[in-house]
Coordinates of C-alpha atoms (C1' of nucleotides) in Angstrom, one line a residue:
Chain A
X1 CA 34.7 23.9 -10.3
X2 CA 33.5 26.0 -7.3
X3 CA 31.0 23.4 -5.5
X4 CA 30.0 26.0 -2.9
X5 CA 27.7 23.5 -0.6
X6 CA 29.1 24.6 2.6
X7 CA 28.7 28.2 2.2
X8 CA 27.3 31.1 4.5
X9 CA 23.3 31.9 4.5
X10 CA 21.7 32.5 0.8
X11 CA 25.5 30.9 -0.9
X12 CA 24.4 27.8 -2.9
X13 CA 26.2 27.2 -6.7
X14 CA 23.3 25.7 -8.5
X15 CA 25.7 24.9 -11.2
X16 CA 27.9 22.8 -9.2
X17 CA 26.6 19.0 -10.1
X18 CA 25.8 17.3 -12.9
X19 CA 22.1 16.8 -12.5
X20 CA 20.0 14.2 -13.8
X21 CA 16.7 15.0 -15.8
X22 CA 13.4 14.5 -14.3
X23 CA 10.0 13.1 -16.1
X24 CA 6.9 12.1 -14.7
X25 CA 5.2 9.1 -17.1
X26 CA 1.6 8.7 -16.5
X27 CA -0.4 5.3 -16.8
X28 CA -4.1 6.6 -17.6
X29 CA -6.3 3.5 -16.9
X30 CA -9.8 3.0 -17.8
X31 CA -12.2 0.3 -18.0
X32 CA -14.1 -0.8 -21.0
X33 CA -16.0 -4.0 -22.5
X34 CA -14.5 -6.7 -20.6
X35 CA -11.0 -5.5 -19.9
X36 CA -8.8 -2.8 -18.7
X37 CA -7.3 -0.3 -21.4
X38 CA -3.9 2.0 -20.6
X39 CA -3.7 5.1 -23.1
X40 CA -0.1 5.2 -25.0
X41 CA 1.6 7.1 -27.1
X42 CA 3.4 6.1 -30.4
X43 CA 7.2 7.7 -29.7
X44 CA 7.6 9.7 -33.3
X45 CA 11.4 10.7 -32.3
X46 CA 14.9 9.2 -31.2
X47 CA 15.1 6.8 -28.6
X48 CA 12.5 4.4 -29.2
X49 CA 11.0 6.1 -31.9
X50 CA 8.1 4.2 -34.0
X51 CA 7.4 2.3 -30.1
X52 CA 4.3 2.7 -28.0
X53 CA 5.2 4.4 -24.6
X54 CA 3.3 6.0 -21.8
X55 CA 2.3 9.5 -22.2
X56 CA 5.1 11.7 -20.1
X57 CA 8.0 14.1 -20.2
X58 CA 9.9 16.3 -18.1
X59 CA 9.2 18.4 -14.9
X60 CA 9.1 22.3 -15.5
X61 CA 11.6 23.7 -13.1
X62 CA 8.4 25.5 -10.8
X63 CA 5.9 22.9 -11.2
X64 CA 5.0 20.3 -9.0
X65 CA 4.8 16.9 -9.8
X66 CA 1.2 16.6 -9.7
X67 CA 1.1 19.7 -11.8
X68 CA 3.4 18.0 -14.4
X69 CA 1.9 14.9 -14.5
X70 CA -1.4 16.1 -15.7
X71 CA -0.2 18.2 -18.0
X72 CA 1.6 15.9 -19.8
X73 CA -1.3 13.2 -20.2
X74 CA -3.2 16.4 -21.5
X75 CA -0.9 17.4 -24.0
X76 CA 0.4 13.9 -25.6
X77 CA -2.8 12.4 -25.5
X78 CA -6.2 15.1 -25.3
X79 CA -7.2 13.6 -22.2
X80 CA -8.1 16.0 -19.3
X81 CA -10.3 14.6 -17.5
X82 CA -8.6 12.3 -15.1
X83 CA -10.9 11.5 -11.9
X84 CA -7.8 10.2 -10.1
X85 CA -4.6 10.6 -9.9
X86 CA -2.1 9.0 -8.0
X87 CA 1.9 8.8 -7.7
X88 CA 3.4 5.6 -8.0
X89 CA 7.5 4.9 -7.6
X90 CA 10.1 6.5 -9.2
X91 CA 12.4 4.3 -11.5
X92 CA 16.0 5.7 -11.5
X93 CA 17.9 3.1 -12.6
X94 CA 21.1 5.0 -14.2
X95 CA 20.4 3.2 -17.6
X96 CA 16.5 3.5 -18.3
X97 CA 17.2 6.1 -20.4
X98 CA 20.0 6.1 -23.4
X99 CA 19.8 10.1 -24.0
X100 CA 20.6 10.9 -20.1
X101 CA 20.6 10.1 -16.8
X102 CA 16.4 10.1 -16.6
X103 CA 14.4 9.7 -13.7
X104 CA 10.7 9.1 -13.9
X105 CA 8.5 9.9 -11.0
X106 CA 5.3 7.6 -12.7
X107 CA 1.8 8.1 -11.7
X108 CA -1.9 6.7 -12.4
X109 CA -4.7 8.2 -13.7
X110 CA -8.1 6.6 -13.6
X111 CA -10.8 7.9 -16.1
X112 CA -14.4 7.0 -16.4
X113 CA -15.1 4.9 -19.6
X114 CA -17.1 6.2 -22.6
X115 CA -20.7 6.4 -21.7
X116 CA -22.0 2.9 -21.0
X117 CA -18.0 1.4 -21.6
X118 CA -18.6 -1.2 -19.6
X119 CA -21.4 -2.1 -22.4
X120 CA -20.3 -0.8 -25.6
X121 CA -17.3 1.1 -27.5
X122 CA -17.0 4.6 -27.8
X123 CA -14.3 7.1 -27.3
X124 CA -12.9 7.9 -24.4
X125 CA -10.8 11.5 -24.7
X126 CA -12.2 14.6 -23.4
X127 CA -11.0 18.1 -25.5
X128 CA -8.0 19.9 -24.5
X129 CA -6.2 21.4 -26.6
X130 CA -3.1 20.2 -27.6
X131 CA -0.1 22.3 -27.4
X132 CA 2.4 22.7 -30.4
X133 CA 5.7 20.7 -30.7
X134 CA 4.9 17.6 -28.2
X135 CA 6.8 14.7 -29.4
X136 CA 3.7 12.3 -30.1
X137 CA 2.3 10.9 -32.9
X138 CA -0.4 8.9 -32.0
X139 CA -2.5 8.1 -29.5
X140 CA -4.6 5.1 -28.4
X141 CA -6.1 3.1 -25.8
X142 CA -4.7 -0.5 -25.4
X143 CA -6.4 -3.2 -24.1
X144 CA -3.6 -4.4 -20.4
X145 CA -4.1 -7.9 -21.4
X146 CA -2.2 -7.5 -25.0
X147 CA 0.3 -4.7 -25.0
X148 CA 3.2 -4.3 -27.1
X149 CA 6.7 -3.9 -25.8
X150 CA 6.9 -0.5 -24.6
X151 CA 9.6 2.1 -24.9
X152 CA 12.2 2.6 -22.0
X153 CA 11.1 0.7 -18.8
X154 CA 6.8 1.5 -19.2
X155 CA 6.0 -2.4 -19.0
X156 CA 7.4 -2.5 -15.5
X157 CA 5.5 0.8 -14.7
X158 CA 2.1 -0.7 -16.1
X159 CA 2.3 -3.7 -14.3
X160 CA 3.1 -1.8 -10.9
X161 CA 0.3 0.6 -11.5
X162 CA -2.4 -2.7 -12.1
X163 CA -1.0 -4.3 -9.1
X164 CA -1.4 -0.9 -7.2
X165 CA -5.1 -0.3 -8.5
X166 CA -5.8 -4.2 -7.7
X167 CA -4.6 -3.7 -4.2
X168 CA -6.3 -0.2 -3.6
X169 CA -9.6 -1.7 -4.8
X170 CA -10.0 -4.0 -2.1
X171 CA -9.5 -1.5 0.8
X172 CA -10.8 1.7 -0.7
X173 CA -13.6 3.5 -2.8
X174 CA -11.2 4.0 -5.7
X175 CA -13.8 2.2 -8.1
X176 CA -15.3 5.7 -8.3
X177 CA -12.9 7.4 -10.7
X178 CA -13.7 4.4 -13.6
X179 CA -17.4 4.8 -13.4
X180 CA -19.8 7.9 -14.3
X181 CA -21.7 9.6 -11.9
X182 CA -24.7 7.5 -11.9
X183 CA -24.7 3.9 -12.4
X184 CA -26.0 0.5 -11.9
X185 CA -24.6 -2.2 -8.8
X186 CA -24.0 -4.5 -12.0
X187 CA -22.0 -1.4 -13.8
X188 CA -20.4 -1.4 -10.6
X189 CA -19.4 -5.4 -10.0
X190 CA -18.4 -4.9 -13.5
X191 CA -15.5 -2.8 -12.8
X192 CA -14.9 -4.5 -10.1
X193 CA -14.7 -8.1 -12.1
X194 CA -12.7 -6.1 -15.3
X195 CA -9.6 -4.9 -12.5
X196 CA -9.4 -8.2 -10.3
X197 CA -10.3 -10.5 -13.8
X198 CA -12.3 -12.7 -11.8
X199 CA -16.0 -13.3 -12.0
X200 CA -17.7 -12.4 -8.5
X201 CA -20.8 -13.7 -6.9
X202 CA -24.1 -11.4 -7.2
X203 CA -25.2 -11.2 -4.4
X204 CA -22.4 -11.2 -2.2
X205 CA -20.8 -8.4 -3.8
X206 CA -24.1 -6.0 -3.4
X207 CA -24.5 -7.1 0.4
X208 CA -20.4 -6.3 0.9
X209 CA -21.1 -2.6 -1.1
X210 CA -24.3 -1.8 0.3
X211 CA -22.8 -2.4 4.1
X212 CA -19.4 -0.7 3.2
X213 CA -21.4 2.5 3.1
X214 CA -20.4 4.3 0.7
X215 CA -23.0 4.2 -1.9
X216 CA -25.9 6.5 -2.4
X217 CA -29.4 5.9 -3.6
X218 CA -30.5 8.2 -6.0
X219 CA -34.3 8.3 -6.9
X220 CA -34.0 7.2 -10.6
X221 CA -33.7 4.1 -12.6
X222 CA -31.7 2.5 -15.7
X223 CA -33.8 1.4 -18.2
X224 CA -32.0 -0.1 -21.6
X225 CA -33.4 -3.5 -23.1
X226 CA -35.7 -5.7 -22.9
X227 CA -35.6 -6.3 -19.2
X228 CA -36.5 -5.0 -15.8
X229 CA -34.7 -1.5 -15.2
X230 CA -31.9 -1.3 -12.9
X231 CA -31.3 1.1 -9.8
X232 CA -29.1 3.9 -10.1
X233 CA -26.6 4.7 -7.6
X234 CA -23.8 7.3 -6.2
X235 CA -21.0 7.2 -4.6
X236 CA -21.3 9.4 -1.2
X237 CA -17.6 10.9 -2.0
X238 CA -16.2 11.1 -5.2
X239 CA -12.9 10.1 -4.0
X240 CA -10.8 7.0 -2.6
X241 CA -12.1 6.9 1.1
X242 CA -11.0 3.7 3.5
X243 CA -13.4 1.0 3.7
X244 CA -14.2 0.1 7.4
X245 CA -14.8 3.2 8.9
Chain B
X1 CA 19.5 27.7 -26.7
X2 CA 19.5 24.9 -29.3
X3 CA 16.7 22.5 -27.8
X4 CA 17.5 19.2 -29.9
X5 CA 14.9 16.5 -28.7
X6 CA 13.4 16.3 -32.0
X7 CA 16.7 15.4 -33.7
X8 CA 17.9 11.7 -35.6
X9 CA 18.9 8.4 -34.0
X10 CA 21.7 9.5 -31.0
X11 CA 21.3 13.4 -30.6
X12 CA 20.2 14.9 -27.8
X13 CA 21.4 17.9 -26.2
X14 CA 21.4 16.8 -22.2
X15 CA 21.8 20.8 -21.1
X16 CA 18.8 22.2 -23.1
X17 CA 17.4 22.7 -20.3
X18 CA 17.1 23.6 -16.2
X19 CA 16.8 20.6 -14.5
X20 CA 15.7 20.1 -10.8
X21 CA 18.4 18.3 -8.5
X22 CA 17.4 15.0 -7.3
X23 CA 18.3 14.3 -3.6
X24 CA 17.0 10.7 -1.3
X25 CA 16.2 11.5 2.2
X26 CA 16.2 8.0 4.4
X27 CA 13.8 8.1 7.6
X28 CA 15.8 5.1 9.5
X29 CA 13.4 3.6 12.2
X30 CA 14.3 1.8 14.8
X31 CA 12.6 0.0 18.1
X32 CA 14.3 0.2 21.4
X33 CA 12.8 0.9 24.9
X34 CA 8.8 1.2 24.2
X35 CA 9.2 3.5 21.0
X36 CA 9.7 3.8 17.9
X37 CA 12.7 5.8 17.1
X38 CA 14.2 8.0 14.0
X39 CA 17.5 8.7 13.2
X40 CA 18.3 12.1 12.8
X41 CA 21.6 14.6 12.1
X42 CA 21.9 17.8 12.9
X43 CA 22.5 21.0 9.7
X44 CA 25.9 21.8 10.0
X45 CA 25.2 24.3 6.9
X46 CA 22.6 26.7 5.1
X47 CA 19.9 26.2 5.2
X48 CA 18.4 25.4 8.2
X49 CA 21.5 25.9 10.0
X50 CA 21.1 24.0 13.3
X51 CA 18.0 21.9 12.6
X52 CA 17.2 18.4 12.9
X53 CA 17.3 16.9 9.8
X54 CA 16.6 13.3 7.8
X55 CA 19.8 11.8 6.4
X56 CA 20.1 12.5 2.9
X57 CA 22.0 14.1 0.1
X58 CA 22.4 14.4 -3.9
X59 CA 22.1 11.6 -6.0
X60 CA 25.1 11.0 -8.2
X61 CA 25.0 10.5 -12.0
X62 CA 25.5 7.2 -12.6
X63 CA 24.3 5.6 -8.9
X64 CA 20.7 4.1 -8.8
X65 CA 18.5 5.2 -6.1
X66 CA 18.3 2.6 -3.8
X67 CA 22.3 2.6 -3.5
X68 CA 22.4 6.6 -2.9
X69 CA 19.4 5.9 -0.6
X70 CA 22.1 3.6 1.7
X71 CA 25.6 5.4 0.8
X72 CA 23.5 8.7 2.3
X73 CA 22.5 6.8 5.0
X74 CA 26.1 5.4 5.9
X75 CA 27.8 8.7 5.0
X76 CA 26.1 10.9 7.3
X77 CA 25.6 8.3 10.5
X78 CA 27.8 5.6 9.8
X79 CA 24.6 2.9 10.0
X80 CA 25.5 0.8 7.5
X81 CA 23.3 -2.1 8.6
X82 CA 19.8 -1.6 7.5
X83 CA 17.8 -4.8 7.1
X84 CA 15.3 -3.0 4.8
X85 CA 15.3 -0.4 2.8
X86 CA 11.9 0.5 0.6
X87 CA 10.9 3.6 -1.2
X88 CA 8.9 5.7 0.2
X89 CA 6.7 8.8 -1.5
X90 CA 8.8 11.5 -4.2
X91 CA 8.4 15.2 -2.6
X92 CA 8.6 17.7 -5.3
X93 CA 6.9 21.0 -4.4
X94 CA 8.8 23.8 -6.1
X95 CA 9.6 25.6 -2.8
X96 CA 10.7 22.6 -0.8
X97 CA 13.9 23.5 -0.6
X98 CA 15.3 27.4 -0.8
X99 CA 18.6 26.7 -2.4
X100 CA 16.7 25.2 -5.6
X101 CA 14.7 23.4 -6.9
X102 CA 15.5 19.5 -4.9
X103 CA 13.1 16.8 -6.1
X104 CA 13.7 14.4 -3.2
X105 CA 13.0 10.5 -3.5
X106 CA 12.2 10.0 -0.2
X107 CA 12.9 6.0 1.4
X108 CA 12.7 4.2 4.8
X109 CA 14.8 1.7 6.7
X110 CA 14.3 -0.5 9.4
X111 CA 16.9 -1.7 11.8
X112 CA 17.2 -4.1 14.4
X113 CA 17.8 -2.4 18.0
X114 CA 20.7 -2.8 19.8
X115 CA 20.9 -6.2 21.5
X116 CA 17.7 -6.4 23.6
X117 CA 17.0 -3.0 22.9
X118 CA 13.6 -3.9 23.5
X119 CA 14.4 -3.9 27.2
X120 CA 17.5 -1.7 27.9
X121 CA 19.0 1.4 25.8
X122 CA 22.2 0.7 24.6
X123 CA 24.4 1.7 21.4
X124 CA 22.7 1.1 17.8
X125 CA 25.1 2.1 14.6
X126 CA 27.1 0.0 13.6
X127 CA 30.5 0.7 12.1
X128 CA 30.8 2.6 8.9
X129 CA 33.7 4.8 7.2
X130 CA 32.4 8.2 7.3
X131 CA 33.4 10.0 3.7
X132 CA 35.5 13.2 4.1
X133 CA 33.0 16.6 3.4
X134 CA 30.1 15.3 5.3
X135 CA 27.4 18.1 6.1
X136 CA 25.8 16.4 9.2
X137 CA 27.8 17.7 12.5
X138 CA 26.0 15.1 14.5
X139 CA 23.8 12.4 14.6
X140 CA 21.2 11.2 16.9
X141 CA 18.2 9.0 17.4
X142 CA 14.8 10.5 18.6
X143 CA 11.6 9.7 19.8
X144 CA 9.2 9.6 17.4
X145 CA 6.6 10.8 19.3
X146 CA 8.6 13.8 20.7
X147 CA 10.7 14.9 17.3
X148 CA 12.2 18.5 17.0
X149 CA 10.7 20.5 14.5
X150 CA 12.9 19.5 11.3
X151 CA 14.3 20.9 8.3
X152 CA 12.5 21.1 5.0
X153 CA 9.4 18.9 4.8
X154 CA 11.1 16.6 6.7
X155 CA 8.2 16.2 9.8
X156 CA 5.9 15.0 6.5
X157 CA 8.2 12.3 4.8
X158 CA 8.6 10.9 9.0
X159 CA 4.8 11.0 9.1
X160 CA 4.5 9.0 5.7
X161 CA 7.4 6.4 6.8
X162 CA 5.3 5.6 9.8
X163 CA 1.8 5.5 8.3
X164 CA 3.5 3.1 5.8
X165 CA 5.2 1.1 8.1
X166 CA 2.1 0.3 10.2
X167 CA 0.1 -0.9 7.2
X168 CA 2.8 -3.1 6.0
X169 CA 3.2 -4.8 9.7
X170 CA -0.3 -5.9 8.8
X171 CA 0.1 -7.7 5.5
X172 CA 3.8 -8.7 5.6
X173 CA 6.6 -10.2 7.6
X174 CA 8.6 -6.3 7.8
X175 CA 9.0 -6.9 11.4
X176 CA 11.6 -9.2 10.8
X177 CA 13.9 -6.0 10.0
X178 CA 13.5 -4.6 13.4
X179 CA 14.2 -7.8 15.2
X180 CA 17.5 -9.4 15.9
X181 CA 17.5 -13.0 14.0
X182 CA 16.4 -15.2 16.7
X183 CA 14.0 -13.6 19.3
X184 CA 11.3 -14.5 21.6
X185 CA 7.7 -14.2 21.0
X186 CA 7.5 -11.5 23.8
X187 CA 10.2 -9.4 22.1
X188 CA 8.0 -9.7 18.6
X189 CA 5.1 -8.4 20.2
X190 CA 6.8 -6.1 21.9
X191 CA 7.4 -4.7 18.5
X192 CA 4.2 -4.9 17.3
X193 CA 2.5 -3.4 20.0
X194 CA 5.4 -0.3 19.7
X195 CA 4.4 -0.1 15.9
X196 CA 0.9 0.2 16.7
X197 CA 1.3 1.6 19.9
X198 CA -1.3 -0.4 21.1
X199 CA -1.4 -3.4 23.9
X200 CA -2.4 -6.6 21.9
X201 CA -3.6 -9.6 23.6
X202 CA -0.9 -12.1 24.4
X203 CA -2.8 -15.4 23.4
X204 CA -4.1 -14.1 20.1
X205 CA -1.1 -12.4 19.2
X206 CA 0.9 -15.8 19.3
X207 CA -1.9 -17.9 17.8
X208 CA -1.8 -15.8 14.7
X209 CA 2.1 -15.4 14.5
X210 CA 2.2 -19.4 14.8
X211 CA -0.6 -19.9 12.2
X212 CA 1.1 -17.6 10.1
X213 CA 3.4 -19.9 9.2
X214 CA 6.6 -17.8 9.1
X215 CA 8.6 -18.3 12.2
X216 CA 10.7 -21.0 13.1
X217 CA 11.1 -22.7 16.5
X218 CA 14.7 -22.5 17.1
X219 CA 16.6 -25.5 19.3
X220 CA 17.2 -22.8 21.9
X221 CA 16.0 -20.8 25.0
X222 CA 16.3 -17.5 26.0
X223 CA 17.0 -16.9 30.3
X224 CA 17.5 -14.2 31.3
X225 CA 16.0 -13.0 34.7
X226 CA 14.4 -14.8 37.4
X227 CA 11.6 -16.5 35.2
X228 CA 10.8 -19.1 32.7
X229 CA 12.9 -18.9 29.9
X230 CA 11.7 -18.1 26.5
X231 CA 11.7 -20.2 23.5
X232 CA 13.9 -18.7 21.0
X233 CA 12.3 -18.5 17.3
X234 CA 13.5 -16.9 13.7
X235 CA 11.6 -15.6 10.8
X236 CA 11.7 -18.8 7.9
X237 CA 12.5 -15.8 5.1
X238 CA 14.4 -12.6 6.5
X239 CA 12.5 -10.6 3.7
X240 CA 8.9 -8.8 3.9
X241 CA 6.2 -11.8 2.6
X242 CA 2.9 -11.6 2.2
X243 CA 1.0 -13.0 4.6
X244 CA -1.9 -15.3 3.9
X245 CA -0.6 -17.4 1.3
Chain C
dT1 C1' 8.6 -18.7 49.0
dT2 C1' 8.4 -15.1 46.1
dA3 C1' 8.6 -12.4 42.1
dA4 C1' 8.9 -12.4 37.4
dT5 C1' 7.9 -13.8 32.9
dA6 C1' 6.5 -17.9 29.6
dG7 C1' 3.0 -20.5 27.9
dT8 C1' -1.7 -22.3 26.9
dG9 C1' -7.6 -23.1 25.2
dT10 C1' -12.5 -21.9 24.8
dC11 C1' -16.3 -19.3 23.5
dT12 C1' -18.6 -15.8 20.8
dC13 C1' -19.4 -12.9 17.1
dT14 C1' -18.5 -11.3 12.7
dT15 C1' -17.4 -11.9 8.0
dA16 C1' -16.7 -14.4 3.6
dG17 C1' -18.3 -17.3 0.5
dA18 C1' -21.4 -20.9 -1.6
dC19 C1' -25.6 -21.3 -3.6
dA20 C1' -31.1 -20.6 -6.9
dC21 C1' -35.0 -18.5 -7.5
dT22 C1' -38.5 -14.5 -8.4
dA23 C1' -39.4 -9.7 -10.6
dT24 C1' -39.8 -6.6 -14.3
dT25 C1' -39.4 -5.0 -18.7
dA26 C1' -39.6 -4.7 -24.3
dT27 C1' -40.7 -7.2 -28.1
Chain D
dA1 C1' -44.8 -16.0 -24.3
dT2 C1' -40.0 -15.2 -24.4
dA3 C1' -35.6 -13.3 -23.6
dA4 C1' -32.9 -10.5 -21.0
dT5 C1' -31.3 -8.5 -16.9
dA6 C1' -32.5 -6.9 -11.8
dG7 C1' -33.0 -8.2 -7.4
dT8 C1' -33.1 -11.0 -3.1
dG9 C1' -31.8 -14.6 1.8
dT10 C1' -29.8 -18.5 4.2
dC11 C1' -26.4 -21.5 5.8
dT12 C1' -21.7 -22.7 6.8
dA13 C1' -17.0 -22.1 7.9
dA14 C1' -13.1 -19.4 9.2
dG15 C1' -11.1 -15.8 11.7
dA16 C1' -10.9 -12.1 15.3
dG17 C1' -11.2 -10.9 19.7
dA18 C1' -12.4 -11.3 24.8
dC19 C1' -10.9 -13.6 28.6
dA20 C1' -7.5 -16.3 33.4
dC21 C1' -4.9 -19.6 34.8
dT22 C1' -0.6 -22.8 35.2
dA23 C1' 4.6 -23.5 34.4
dT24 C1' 9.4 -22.5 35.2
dT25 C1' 13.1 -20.1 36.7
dA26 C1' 16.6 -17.3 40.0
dA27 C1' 17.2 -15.4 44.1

DNA sequence: TTAATAGTGTCTCTTAGACACTATTAT
DNA sequence: ATAATAGTGTCTAAGAGACACTATTAA
């Protein structure tokens, strides 16, 4: 075997290595009713086939990871409109996958809820078109509180990516990519309540929002029910900005 | 080119496809004098002949990434005594790297100075069997405020190590790993003022360090000099806690 | 005695959190 | 009128940060 690493300028044996295989896994997260959902896939082939897994697969050899990682929630599951996305950790460990040597650089993906989620059920995926030949079967939105045991090592890669979303939303905007556009302070503390699964007080929470900043006004009101209508608001940027700045 | 994902229970064909290489690339930091410093080896091959570089190399086949994150580390500068060792960030852009495509899992380490290094300069690695077929020619620590231009995207994963360390200095007990294990509370805000490279107030800084409630008064004093000597304390965990708990 | 560093307390301001009532709407 | 949700202010406690002097040692 010619391992020609030390070579002259432009001399580099690709072939030289045993290489392991690269994926990216995506944990899409969105909010609805009272708790958080994760979209997985049902694995329809061998290893772990018949188990729920995280949308994912492997890196095309000119794509970037970013690249990858959307296009792979898109294809398993339909869903293309992520608001967020975010890299995570990369799980290596020489044994997480039985075919090969596999290792998954896992991201997040925060998506706005069905219209009025954070209300009522709807569904969630926005077109895209499918390609041919993708290895899932199914596709469904699971509520984080009761998942199943997932395929490969994805329970350790949803529990990082809640603890990473819990941490984020206390020192950044992030909140945005779960909500729509418009929408109430309550839709708002909502969110905030469904991620951290704690109730927070009223009026604290819009005093600590209003003065962060990062919240627009808009010149319109909510009005559903039998009750006064709610103020409607923006955020400023639609993307995860520090607090305290 | 028989692409067999889709097969029963156990096939699989592993070289069905181009696959990326995977390399870790280990920004080791340091605190000696009144900066921050990063250890770096110089190309001895194509590409980037010549340039500064991080330490880093291939994974292997069967080695998890954390243990290719150190064997790179003590292969190529013979610093075998990082006190922490964390992932960092996964750099993927297709053209990162002109020999291939190199996905590179990118990690940082802390190490304590030399003894006092806080004060004086003095000799930092610490004894390591160099492998045979090593590509660094030479191995150096830098300021990190006056670093060479570097190979690859090296000058981004530094920038990332740094920004990371600095946040975590607020929330967690990290600067144990830059610290000998007993020290004085001068020599831990000496660190924490080189981290931030900012002065901090000596009163406050000790009030919250003591609050804190992870030091340890050690039966021992520091002299050295013509002054008062020092109280000598230790961290109660020599890991990275949370604060605040 | 001097030079050098260790060690210590108070006050102020900001922020987080507890806490309960009025306003507006559809029916 | 009632039911349902929107919207609002005060007080207290804890933490962050500004600020200056005394203590101990070697030479």
């Amino acid at each position: 075997m010619d391992t020609n690493l030390t070579g002259g300028a432009g001399t580099y044996d690709v072939s030289a290595f045993d290489r392991p295989s690269v994926a990216v896994d995506v944990a899409a997260i969105t909010a609805r009713g009272d708790r958080l959902h994760i979209l997985l896939v049902r694995r329809g082939v061998w290893p772990f086939e018949g188990r729920w897994a995280l949308p994912g697969g492997f890196v095309k050899m000119d794509e970037d990871l970013d690249t990858a990682a959307h296009r792979e929630l898109c294809e398993e599951t339909g869903v293309a409109g992520a608001s967020y996305l975010e890299q995570l950790y990369t799980f290596g460990a020489p044994n997480r996958d039985p075919r090969t040597r596999v290792i998954s650089v896992a991201y997040y993906a925060l998506l706005p809820g069905p219209d009025s989620a954070l209300r009522r059920e709807g569904r969630a995926m926005v077109a895209c078109e499918p390609e041919a030949g993708t290895d899932a079967a199914e596709a469904r939105w699971w509520p984080v509180d009761s998942l199943p045991p997932l395929a490969f090592d994805h329970n350790a890669i949803v529990a990082t990516a809640l603890s990473r979303l819990r941490a984020k939303l206390g020192y950044t905007s992030v909140a945005y990519a779960l909500l729509p556009e418009e929408f109430t302070l309550t839709e708002l503390q909502r969110v905030y309540e469904v991620i951290l699964a704690q109730e927070l007080d009223k009026r604290n929470f819009r005093k600590k929002m209003l003065a962060a900043g990062i919240l627009d006004t808009v010149p319109r009101q909510k009005r559903e029910g039998a009750h006064r209508p709610a103020q409607l608001y923006r955020f400023t940027k639609r993307e995860a900005v520090f607090l305290d700045d």
